[in-house]
C-alpha positions as a printed NumPy array, in Angstrom:
array([[118.257, 131.413,  15.168],
       [115.567, 129.755,  16.838],
       [112.217, 130.289,  16.061],
       [110.976, 131.781,  19.821],
       [107.309, 131.498,  18.871],
       [107.5  , 127.663,  18.217],
       [108.695, 126.206,  21.449],
       [109.465, 122.428,  20.231],
       [111.327, 124.214,  17.002],
       [114.104, 122.467,  17.979],
       [112.628, 118.921,  19.226],
       [113.696, 115.733,  17.423],
       [111.125, 113.014,  17.618],
       [113.174, 109.928,  17.217],
       [117.027, 109.526,  17.472],
       [118.977, 110.389,  14.92 ],
       [121.429, 108.3  ,  12.885],
       [125.276, 109.18 ,  13.18 ],
       [125.557, 111.211,  10.195],
       [122.225, 113.555,  11.209],
       [123.756, 113.79 ,  14.351],
       [127.11 , 115.499,  12.671],
       [124.727, 117.796,  10.234],
       [122.882, 119.125,  13.648],
       [126.495, 119.765,  15.203],
       [127.438, 121.982,  12.154],
       [123.858, 123.521,  12.517],
       [124.723, 124.273,  15.949],
       [128.316, 125.346,  15.452],
       [126.367, 127.954,  13.149],
       [124.308, 129.102,  15.314],
       [126.806, 129.549,  17.994],
       [129.195, 131.436,  15.238],
       [125.954, 133.802,  14.315],
       [125.75 , 134.665,  18.131],
       [128.837, 135.997,  18.312],
       [128.781, 137.939,  14.989],
       [125.652, 139.179,  16.587],
       [127.21 , 139.978,  20.492],
       [130.219, 142.084,  18.487],
       [127.923, 143.839,  16.157],
       [126.158, 145.208,  18.948],
       [129.663, 145.7  ,  21.39 ],
       [131.024, 147.926,  18.473],
       [127.615, 149.686,  18.443],
       [127.735, 151.256,  21.748],
       [129.684, 153.674,  23.495],
       [129.193, 152.259,  26.995],
       [132.297, 150.136,  28.292],
       [130.158, 148.022,  30.725],
       [128.148, 146.765,  28.036],
       [130.924, 146.444,  25.428],
       [132.871, 143.962,  28.136],
       [129.804, 141.913,  28.823],
       [129.013, 141.703,  25.039],
       [132.75 , 140.376,  24.215],
       [132.29 , 138.347,  27.59 ],
       [129.388, 136.427,  26.092],
       [131.092, 136.506,  22.512],
       [134.211, 134.583,  23.674],
       [131.861, 132.244,  25.561],
       [130.519, 131.715,  22.275],
       [133.585, 130.693,  21.013],
       [134.196, 127.932,  23.611],
       [131.108, 126.721,  22.608],
       [131.988, 126.18 ,  19.398],
       [135.014, 124.623,  20.315],
       [133.455, 121.849,  22.083],
       [131.207, 121.374,  19.368],
       [133.913, 121.154,  16.878],
       [135.535, 118.85 ,  19.087],
       [132.355, 116.454,  19.631],
       [132.736, 116.424,  15.4  ],
       [135.382, 115.403,  15.32 ],
       [135.024, 112.561,  17.983],
       [132.099, 111.25 ,  15.639],
       [133.712, 111.672,  12.228],
       [137.814, 111.712,  12.029],
       [138.037, 112.411,   8.669],
       [136.719, 115.707,   9.196],
       [138.915, 116.492,  11.727],
       [142.169, 115.453,   9.298],
       [140.514, 117.808,   6.285],
       [140.549, 120.392,   8.754],
       [143.908, 120.034,   9.764],
       [145.158, 119.445,   6.07 ],
       [143.342, 122.936,   5.355],
       [145.165, 124.147,   8.265],
       [148.266, 122.887,   6.815],
       [147.948, 124.392,   3.55 ],
       [147.831, 127.844,   4.943],
       [150.743, 127.292,   7.027],
       [152.335, 126.347,   3.688],
       [151.336, 129.701,   2.031],
       [151.921, 131.737,   4.854],
       [155.702, 130.079,   4.9  ],
       [156.21 , 131.356,   1.68 ],
       [154.646, 134.542,   1.851],
       [151.677, 134.048,   0.623],
       [152.828, 133.896,  -2.848],
       [150.859, 132.3  ,  -5.789],
       [152.681, 129.869,  -7.749]])
């Protein structure tokens, strides 16, 4: 998460290269995933249904952000999208085999 005490912590003093931007998007995705974990942990830690509803809604918005960032990553690095798709296909294959070890 951001270091709130330093308002310039996220500023980049120059234009990033494509590779640096790809890494920055990964860091951004990590921040969104961390936020999901925190919001859901707080929702699970309360019995107030009003608070739960809002926190779970915010967590879902963060998931939306993850998807947006992931799509940007795929646009900048088609190979990344290929690796992710290969990983998905591997799990689907294992699932079709009932996750039996070979």
